Amino acid sequence: MSIQKLIVRTLLKLPDGALVAMAGGKPLAIDGRTLDARAQFLAVQGAKAPSITTLDPVTARAATAQGLKLLDGTRSPQVLVEAVTVPGSAGPLGARLYTPRNAGGPLPGLVFYHFGGCVIGDLDTCDTFCSMLADIGECVVLSVDYRLAPEHKFPAAVDDALAAYRYARDNAETLGMTRRIAVGGDSAGGYLSAVVAQEMKRTGEEEPALQLLIYPVTDMEWQGGSWESCENVYPLTREIMEWFIGHYLNDPGEAKNILASPLKSGDLEDLCPAIVITAGFDVLRDQGIAYAQALREAEVNTTYRSYDNLCHAFTAMTGVVPAAKRACEEIARDVRRILHA
């Protein structure tokens, strides 16, 4: 363990009161919610560092990857992890296959897309969380390293997400999966999962068994609500989200496309079951709530959970924020409940 990592983890073992005292002196409250003391400490420390909006995307990827290593938990030892390659829409993509060690045969599958605004992130970003999904969710997880902007702008990530799901669906036996295959992800990955679910219905193809949408981007033109009230909350400020969108889209008008903003679709009926997760301290909170409501109004089987005391990207904080770890475990149990129904 690096000295920096040891210092961070030692500090975050301090009592809540001490952490709050070092993070402004009083609990952070927004919209009637109070942020977890450890998440607040991280938010304050994160705000002191230069924003990734001051960096070029390549440098931002390296910087965020280094930061996430300080916060993430340990990969579940009950899961076997294998590096694999899957065909993307424009060439092969790196991927990881997570299989429970006690799997006695094929298990339901989950194609997972990591967070990062379609600009940053890689297979390490959600490595621990993917192992939790495989272990507790009792499923085989295929995590996909889709192409990123600005090198590969919209809709490259969507095209890769669709290609990866189709590959898993058509090669389920080889991957150790049954035909019950979900799609899922957090933030940008949640957005991609929502689009994949919609596109499979639109094209008349075999739909996923579940769409797992963790603090998803659902409308790239969203304004108001948490977009304003949480605009300065680490790790996803409004400025950073706008930076992501600016790098991802070829022009602002593409935000009206349902492949960029799935909430704009007027055809949500008969979609596969959904688990929608939001965090209380997140600029994306209200658009996630709106998508869950729209799914329910369309009579889609929807499980909605709001972790009001957590912030964006909590899936990568399981090593230092106990509330984040508990939330991730609960999400994995929800996945198991639906995929094994």
Tab-separated table of C-alpha atoms in Angstrom:
chain	number	residue	atom	x	y	z
A	1	MET	CA	0.000	0.000	0.000
A	2	SER	CA	1.355	3.432	-0.965
A	3	ILE	CA	1.995	6.029	1.750
A	4	GLN	CA	-0.645	8.303	0.224
A	5	LYS	CA	-3.226	5.533	0.261
A	6	LEU	CA	-2.339	4.659	3.850
A	7	ILE	CA	-2.758	8.289	4.932
A	8	VAL	CA	-6.142	8.632	3.214
A	9	ARG	CA	-7.477	5.419	4.725
A	10	THR	CA	-6.172	6.267	8.173
A	11	LEU	CA	-7.827	9.680	8.087
A	12	LEU	CA	-11.127	8.218	6.938
A	13	LYS	CA	-11.222	5.937	9.976
A	14	LEU	CA	-11.596	8.986	12.220
A	15	PRO	CA	-14.990	9.596	13.897
A	16	ASP	CA	-17.646	11.430	11.900
A	17	GLY	CA	-17.327	14.553	14.037
A	18	ALA	CA	-13.609	14.850	13.426
A	19	LEU	CA	-14.032	14.412	9.683
A	20	VAL	CA	-16.778	17.023	9.508
A	21	ALA	CA	-14.625	19.421	11.554
A	22	MET	CA	-11.846	19.032	8.975
A	23	ALA	CA	-14.341	19.451	6.128
A	24	GLY	CA	-15.907	22.775	6.899
A	25	GLY	CA	-17.024	22.444	10.490
A	26	LYS	CA	-20.620	21.419	9.901
A	27	PRO	CA	-22.412	18.669	7.956
A	28	LEU	CA	-23.122	19.486	4.313
A	29	ALA	CA	-26.872	19.675	3.728
A	30	ILE	CA	-28.537	20.236	0.345
A	31	ASP	CA	-32.179	19.793	-0.630
A	32	GLY	CA	-33.034	18.377	2.803
A	33	ARG	CA	-30.322	15.723	2.605
A	34	THR	CA	-27.131	15.403	4.669
A	35	LEU	CA	-23.958	14.059	3.108
A	36	ASP	CA	-22.105	11.149	4.708
A	37	ALA	CA	-19.179	12.492	6.778
A	38	ARG	CA	-16.556	10.502	4.844
A	39	ALA	CA	-18.015	11.514	1.503
A	40	GLN	CA	-18.012	15.134	2.692
A	41	PHE	CA	-14.352	14.918	3.665
A	42	LEU	CA	-13.523	13.534	0.217
A	43	ALA	CA	-15.625	16.214	-1.470
A	44	VAL	CA	-13.764	19.002	0.300
A	45	GLN	CA	-10.364	17.479	-0.463
A	46	GLY	CA	-11.353	16.913	-4.083
A	47	ALA	CA	-12.441	20.518	-4.486
A	48	LYS	CA	-8.937	21.652	-3.480
A	49	ALA	CA	-7.330	19.900	-6.431
A	50	PRO	CA	-7.329	21.367	-9.956
A	51	SER	CA	-10.479	20.371	-11.834
A	52	ILE	CA	-10.067	17.843	-14.628
A	53	THR	CA	-11.605	20.532	-16.855
A	54	THR	CA	-8.180	22.228	-16.743
A	55	LEU	CA	-6.553	19.090	-18.182
A	56	ASP	CA	-6.567	17.466	-21.572
A	57	PRO	CA	-8.586	14.202	-21.634
A	58	VAL	CA	-5.545	11.913	-21.687
A	59	THR	CA	-4.044	13.595	-18.626
A	60	ALA	CA	-7.451	13.639	-16.918
A	61	ARG	CA	-7.765	9.876	-17.381
A	62	ALA	CA	-4.439	9.264	-15.681
A	63	ALA	CA	-5.177	11.680	-12.840
A	64	THR	CA	-8.609	10.242	-12.035
A	65	ALA	CA	-7.346	6.681	-12.271
A	66	GLN	CA	-4.672	7.490	-9.675
A	67	GLY	CA	-7.234	9.108	-7.393
A	68	LEU	CA	-9.665	6.219	-7.594
A	69	LYS	CA	-6.976	3.775	-6.478
A	70	LEU	CA	-6.945	5.539	-3.110
A	71	LEU	CA	-10.650	4.965	-2.534
A	72	ASP	CA	-11.703	1.655	-4.004
A	73	GLY	CA	-12.110	-1.557	-2.059
A	74	THR	CA	-10.547	-4.949	-2.665
A	75	ARG	CA	-11.756	-7.236	-5.424
A	76	SER	CA	-13.882	-10.097	-4.086
A	77	PRO	CA	-11.734	-13.228	-3.644
A	78	GLN	CA	-14.774	-15.358	-4.518
A	79	VAL	CA	-14.574	-14.331	-8.166
A	80	LEU	CA	-12.323	-15.478	-10.990
A	81	VAL	CA	-11.277	-12.647	-13.325
A	82	GLU	CA	-10.127	-13.185	-16.892
A	83	ALA	CA	-8.922	-10.681	-19.478
A	84	VAL	CA	-10.861	-11.177	-22.708
A	85	THR	CA	-11.510	-9.397	-25.982
A	86	VAL	CA	-14.917	-8.682	-27.466
A	87	PRO	CA	-15.756	-7.296	-30.891
A	88	GLY	CA	-16.744	-3.642	-30.867
A	89	SER	CA	-18.429	-1.781	-33.680
A	90	ALA	CA	-15.090	-0.678	-35.167
A	91	GLY	CA	-12.639	-3.258	-33.861
A	92	PRO	CA	-11.799	-5.383	-30.829
A	93	LEU	CA	-12.376	-4.046	-27.312
A	94	GLY	CA	-10.639	-5.032	-24.104
A	95	ALA	CA	-12.898	-6.574	-21.479
A	96	ARG	CA	-12.890	-8.484	-18.195
A	97	LEU	CA	-14.951	-11.523	-17.367
A	98	TYR	CA	-15.899	-11.993	-13.699
A	99	THR	CA	-17.139	-15.484	-12.811
A	100	PRO	CA	-18.114	-16.688	-9.306
A	101	ARG	CA	-15.686	-19.405	-8.185
A	102	ASN	CA	-18.522	-21.658	-7.066
A	103	ALA	CA	-20.332	-21.532	-10.400
A	104	GLY	CA	-21.381	-25.086	-11.138
A	105	GLY	CA	-22.655	-24.228	-14.588
A	106	PRO	CA	-23.923	-21.297	-16.625
A	107	LEU	CA	-25.198	-18.308	-14.651
A	108	PRO	CA	-27.173	-15.230	-15.667
A	109	GLY	CA	-24.954	-12.579	-17.248
A	110	LEU	CA	-24.437	-8.839	-16.943
A	111	VAL	CA	-22.689	-6.690	-19.549
A	112	PHE	CA	-21.246	-3.741	-17.617
A	113	TYR	CA	-20.161	-0.281	-18.829
A	114	HIS	CA	-17.994	1.865	-16.502
A	115	PHE	CA	-18.539	5.495	-15.536
A	116	GLY	CA	-16.526	8.467	-16.793
A	117	GLY	CA	-18.683	10.684	-18.998
A	118	CYS	CA	-17.661	8.660	-22.077
A	119	VAL	CA	-14.347	10.550	-21.788
A	120	ILE	CA	-12.431	8.980	-18.876
A	121	GLY	CA	-12.434	5.601	-17.136
A	122	ASP	CA	-11.327	2.087	-17.982
A	123	LEU	CA	-11.650	-1.508	-16.784
A	124	ASP	CA	-10.072	-0.633	-13.427
A	125	THR	CA	-12.636	2.102	-12.717
A	126	CYS	CA	-15.332	-0.324	-11.547
A	127	ASP	CA	-13.215	-3.434	-10.977
A	128	THR	CA	-14.149	-3.963	-7.329
A	129	PHE	CA	-17.828	-3.222	-7.944
A	130	CYS	CA	-17.942	-5.679	-10.868
A	131	SER	CA	-16.502	-8.366	-8.597
A	132	MET	CA	-19.223	-7.575	-6.022
A	133	LEU	CA	-21.907	-7.844	-8.683
A	134	ALA	CA	-20.562	-11.236	-9.751
A	135	ASP	CA	-20.160	-12.539	-6.201
A	136	ILE	CA	-23.287	-11.242	-4.449
A	137	GLY	CA	-25.370	-11.035	-7.625
A	138	GLU	CA	-24.454	-14.609	-8.541
A	139	CYS	CA	-23.916	-13.747	-12.182
A	140	VAL	CA	-21.154	-13.617	-14.786
A	141	VAL	CA	-20.112	-10.017	-15.421
A	142	LEU	CA	-18.549	-8.872	-18.681
A	143	SER	CA	-17.032	-5.404	-18.168
A	144	VAL	CA	-16.343	-3.641	-21.462
A	145	ASP	CA	-13.687	-1.023	-22.272
A	146	TYR	CA	-15.727	0.921	-24.851
A	147	ARG	CA	-14.164	3.693	-26.925
A	148	LEU	CA	-13.868	7.154	-25.387
A	149	ALA	CA	-14.238	10.729	-26.606
A	150	PRO	CA	-12.895	13.014	-27.889
A	151	GLU	CA	-10.901	10.507	-29.931
A	152	HIS	CA	-14.170	8.672	-30.624
A	153	LYS	CA	-17.155	10.962	-30.387
A	154	PHE	CA	-20.884	10.209	-30.233
A	155	PRO	CA	-22.211	7.666	-31.054
A	156	ALA	CA	-19.048	5.527	-30.834
A	157	ALA	CA	-19.640	4.534	-27.197
A	158	VAL	CA	-23.252	3.610	-27.995
A	159	ASP	CA	-22.173	1.530	-30.965
A	160	ASP	CA	-19.626	-0.339	-28.829
A	161	ALA	CA	-22.151	-0.893	-26.037
A	162	LEU	CA	-24.616	-2.394	-28.497
A	163	ALA	CA	-21.924	-4.570	-30.087
A	164	ALA	CA	-20.791	-5.883	-26.689
A	165	TYR	CA	-24.334	-6.788	-25.619
A	166	ARG	CA	-25.000	-8.548	-28.921
A	167	TYR	CA	-21.733	-10.459	-28.566
A	168	ALA	CA	-22.609	-11.631	-25.057
A	169	ARG	CA	-26.115	-12.591	-26.134
A	170	ASP	CA	-24.857	-14.581	-29.130
A	171	ASN	CA	-21.942	-16.194	-27.255
A	172	ALA	CA	-23.562	-16.781	-23.894
A	173	GLU	CA	-22.512	-20.412	-23.610
A	174	THR	CA	-18.852	-19.599	-24.315
A	175	LEU	CA	-18.926	-16.904	-21.629
A	176	GLY	CA	-20.532	-19.206	-19.064
A	177	MET	CA	-23.822	-17.308	-19.206
A	178	THR	CA	-27.405	-18.379	-19.593
A	179	ARG	CA	-29.632	-16.441	-21.988
A	180	ARG	CA	-30.733	-14.175	-19.095
A	181	ILE	CA	-28.307	-11.346	-19.746
A	182	ALA	CA	-28.586	-7.884	-18.219
A	183	VAL	CA	-26.925	-4.609	-19.143
A	184	GLY	CA	-25.750	-2.205	-16.486
A	185	GLY	CA	-23.428	0.585	-15.533
A	186	ASP	CA	-22.958	3.748	-13.548
A	187	SER	CA	-23.223	7.338	-14.802
A	188	ALA	CA	-22.153	7.161	-18.464
A	189	GLY	CA	-22.466	3.385	-18.157
A	190	GLY	CA	-26.022	3.746	-16.904
A	191	TYR	CA	-26.782	5.988	-19.870
A	192	LEU	CA	-25.354	3.418	-22.281
A	193	SER	CA	-27.375	0.652	-20.623
A	194	ALA	CA	-30.621	2.613	-20.988
A	195	VAL	CA	-29.877	3.203	-24.665
A	196	VAL	CA	-29.072	-0.480	-25.269
A	197	ALA	CA	-32.381	-1.512	-23.679
A	198	GLN	CA	-34.289	0.972	-25.847
A	199	GLU	CA	-32.469	0.003	-29.029
A	200	MET	CA	-33.056	-3.718	-28.562
A	201	LYS	CA	-36.768	-3.036	-28.302
A	202	ARG	CA	-36.728	-0.654	-31.281
A	203	THR	CA	-34.927	-3.146	-33.535
A	204	GLY	CA	-37.032	-6.087	-32.380
A	205	GLU	CA	-34.029	-8.002	-31.047
A	206	GLU	CA	-33.850	-10.103	-27.909
A	207	GLU	CA	-33.958	-7.614	-25.034
A	208	PRO	CA	-31.812	-7.694	-21.908
A	209	ALA	CA	-33.242	-9.413	-18.849
A	210	LEU	CA	-32.558	-6.266	-16.807
A	211	GLN	CA	-31.220	-2.727	-17.142
A	212	LEU	CA	-29.157	-1.598	-14.146
A	213	LEU	CA	-28.958	2.201	-14.223
A	214	ILE	CA	-26.812	3.691	-11.453
A	215	TYR	CA	-26.964	7.512	-11.330
A	216	PRO	CA	-27.449	7.526	-15.111
A	217	VAL	CA	-27.198	10.410	-17.529
A	218	THR	CA	-30.637	10.459	-19.170
A	219	ASP	CA	-30.929	13.967	-20.647
A	220	MET	CA	-27.887	15.898	-21.852
A	221	GLU	CA	-29.973	19.085	-21.974
A	222	TRP	CA	-31.218	18.809	-18.365
A	223	GLN	CA	-31.537	22.029	-16.391
A	224	GLY	CA	-32.700	22.959	-12.880
A	225	GLY	CA	-33.102	20.961	-9.690
A	226	SER	CA	-29.999	19.055	-8.615
A	227	TRP	CA	-28.213	20.311	-11.742
A	228	GLU	CA	-28.053	23.619	-9.861
A	229	SER	CA	-28.274	22.680	-6.169
A	230	CYS	CA	-25.450	20.112	-6.426
A	231	GLU	CA	-23.443	21.934	-9.073
A	232	ASN	CA	-20.307	22.225	-6.912
A	233	VAL	CA	-20.336	18.831	-5.193
A	234	TYR	CA	-17.274	16.632	-5.793
A	235	PRO	CA	-16.611	14.437	-7.700
A	236	LEU	CA	-19.059	15.469	-10.457
A	237	THR	CA	-19.613	19.197	-10.623
A	238	ARG	CA	-21.798	20.767	-13.273
A	239	GLU	CA	-18.676	22.203	-14.906
A	240	ILE	CA	-17.169	18.718	-15.205
A	241	MET	CA	-20.388	17.271	-16.597
A	242	GLU	CA	-20.540	20.038	-19.208
A	243	TRP	CA	-16.880	19.292	-20.034
A	244	PHE	CA	-17.770	15.639	-20.605
A	245	ILE	CA	-20.716	16.500	-22.844
A	246	GLY	CA	-18.619	18.988	-24.805
A	247	HIS	CA	-16.003	16.360	-25.550
A	248	TYR	CA	-18.534	13.602	-26.285
A	249	LEU	CA	-20.973	15.274	-28.660
A	250	ASN	CA	-20.012	16.486	-32.106
A	251	ASP	CA	-22.319	19.477	-31.635
A	252	PRO	CA	-24.814	20.528	-28.926
A	253	GLY	CA	-27.786	19.672	-31.130
A	254	GLU	CA	-27.004	15.971	-30.763
A	255	ALA	CA	-28.229	16.188	-27.151
A	256	LYS	CA	-31.778	16.008	-28.568
A	257	ASN	CA	-31.077	12.581	-30.052
A	258	ILE	CA	-32.533	9.750	-27.936
A	259	LEU	CA	-29.228	7.910	-28.375
A	260	ALA	CA	-27.699	10.741	-26.329
A	261	SER	CA	-30.679	11.503	-24.070
A	262	PRO	CA	-32.806	8.369	-23.537
A	263	LEU	CA	-35.277	10.284	-21.352
A	264	LYS	CA	-36.417	12.090	-24.505
A	265	SER	CA	-37.799	8.850	-25.932
A	266	GLY	CA	-41.578	8.742	-25.948
A	267	ASP	CA	-41.638	4.978	-26.292
A	268	LEU	CA	-40.701	3.318	-23.006
A	269	GLU	CA	-43.524	0.794	-22.856
A	270	ASP	CA	-42.600	-2.893	-22.708
A	271	LEU	CA	-38.955	-2.281	-21.883
A	272	CYS	CA	-37.134	-4.854	-19.756
A	273	PRO	CA	-37.194	-4.527	-15.943
A	274	ALA	CA	-35.076	-1.719	-14.529
A	275	ILE	CA	-33.131	-0.934	-11.384
A	276	VAL	CA	-32.585	2.818	-11.148
A	277	ILE	CA	-30.218	4.210	-8.512
A	278	THR	CA	-29.598	7.836	-7.595
A	279	ALA	CA	-27.280	9.572	-5.135
A	280	GLY	CA	-28.551	12.499	-3.092
A	281	PHE	CA	-25.530	14.734	-3.723
A	282	ASP	CA	-25.297	14.452	-7.494
A	283	VAL	CA	-25.981	16.846	-10.356
A	284	LEU	CA	-27.544	13.860	-12.164
A	285	ARG	CA	-29.940	12.986	-9.318
A	286	ASP	CA	-33.101	14.551	-10.693
A	287	GLN	CA	-32.731	13.223	-14.232
A	288	GLY	CA	-32.311	9.740	-12.785
A	289	ILE	CA	-35.484	10.234	-10.743
A	290	ALA	CA	-37.279	11.490	-13.854
A	291	TYR	CA	-36.276	8.399	-15.823
A	292	ALA	CA	-37.449	6.064	-13.054
A	293	GLN	CA	-40.775	7.908	-12.989
A	294	ALA	CA	-41.103	7.729	-16.771
A	295	LEU	CA	-40.423	3.987	-16.709
A	296	ARG	CA	-43.050	3.451	-14.028
A	297	GLU	CA	-45.589	5.557	-15.938
A	298	ALA	CA	-44.904	3.283	-18.923
A	299	GLU	CA	-45.641	0.324	-16.602
A	300	VAL	CA	-42.076	-0.993	-16.759
A	301	ASN	CA	-41.133	-3.134	-13.731
A	302	THR	CA	-38.882	-0.619	-11.971
A	303	THR	CA	-36.952	-0.835	-8.703
A	304	TYR	CA	-35.845	2.617	-7.565
A	305	ARG	CA	-33.397	3.335	-4.738
A	306	SER	CA	-32.110	6.702	-3.594
A	307	TYR	CA	-28.955	6.820	-1.480
A	308	ASP	CA	-29.553	10.301	-0.148
A	309	ASN	CA	-26.378	10.519	1.962
A	310	LEU	CA	-24.012	9.592	-0.866
A	311	CYS	CA	-22.474	11.394	-3.820
A	312	HIS	CA	-21.779	10.544	-7.428
A	313	ALA	CA	-19.275	7.730	-8.104
A	314	PHE	CA	-19.878	5.975	-4.779
A	315	THR	CA	-19.433	2.630	-6.538
A	316	ALA	CA	-15.696	3.414	-6.559
A	317	MET	CA	-15.513	4.386	-2.862
A	318	THR	CA	-16.154	1.004	-1.230
A	319	GLY	CA	-12.726	0.957	0.414
A	320	VAL	CA	-13.201	4.123	2.452
A	321	VAL	CA	-16.928	4.904	2.735
A	322	PRO	CA	-18.820	2.109	4.544
A	323	ALA	CA	-22.174	3.525	3.430
A	324	ALA	CA	-21.017	3.220	-0.186
A	325	LYS	CA	-20.025	-0.409	0.329
A	326	ARG	CA	-23.406	-1.203	1.899
A	327	ALA	CA	-25.176	0.477	-1.005
A	328	CYS	CA	-23.195	-1.529	-3.564
A	329	GLU	CA	-23.982	-4.761	-1.737
A	330	GLU	CA	-27.681	-3.903	-1.740
A	331	ILE	CA	-27.599	-3.144	-5.451
A	332	ALA	CA	-25.941	-6.501	-6.111
A	333	ARG	CA	-28.660	-8.247	-4.113
A	334	ASP	CA	-31.289	-6.489	-6.235
A	335	VAL	CA	-29.531	-7.785	-9.355
A	336	ARG	CA	-29.565	-11.320	-7.964
A	337	ARG	CA	-33.248	-11.063	-7.072
A	338	ILE	CA	-34.249	-10.130	-10.603
A	339	LEU	CA	-31.819	-12.233	-12.641
A	340	HIS	CA	-32.577	-15.361	-10.606
A	341	ALA	CA	-36.349	-14.843	-10.514
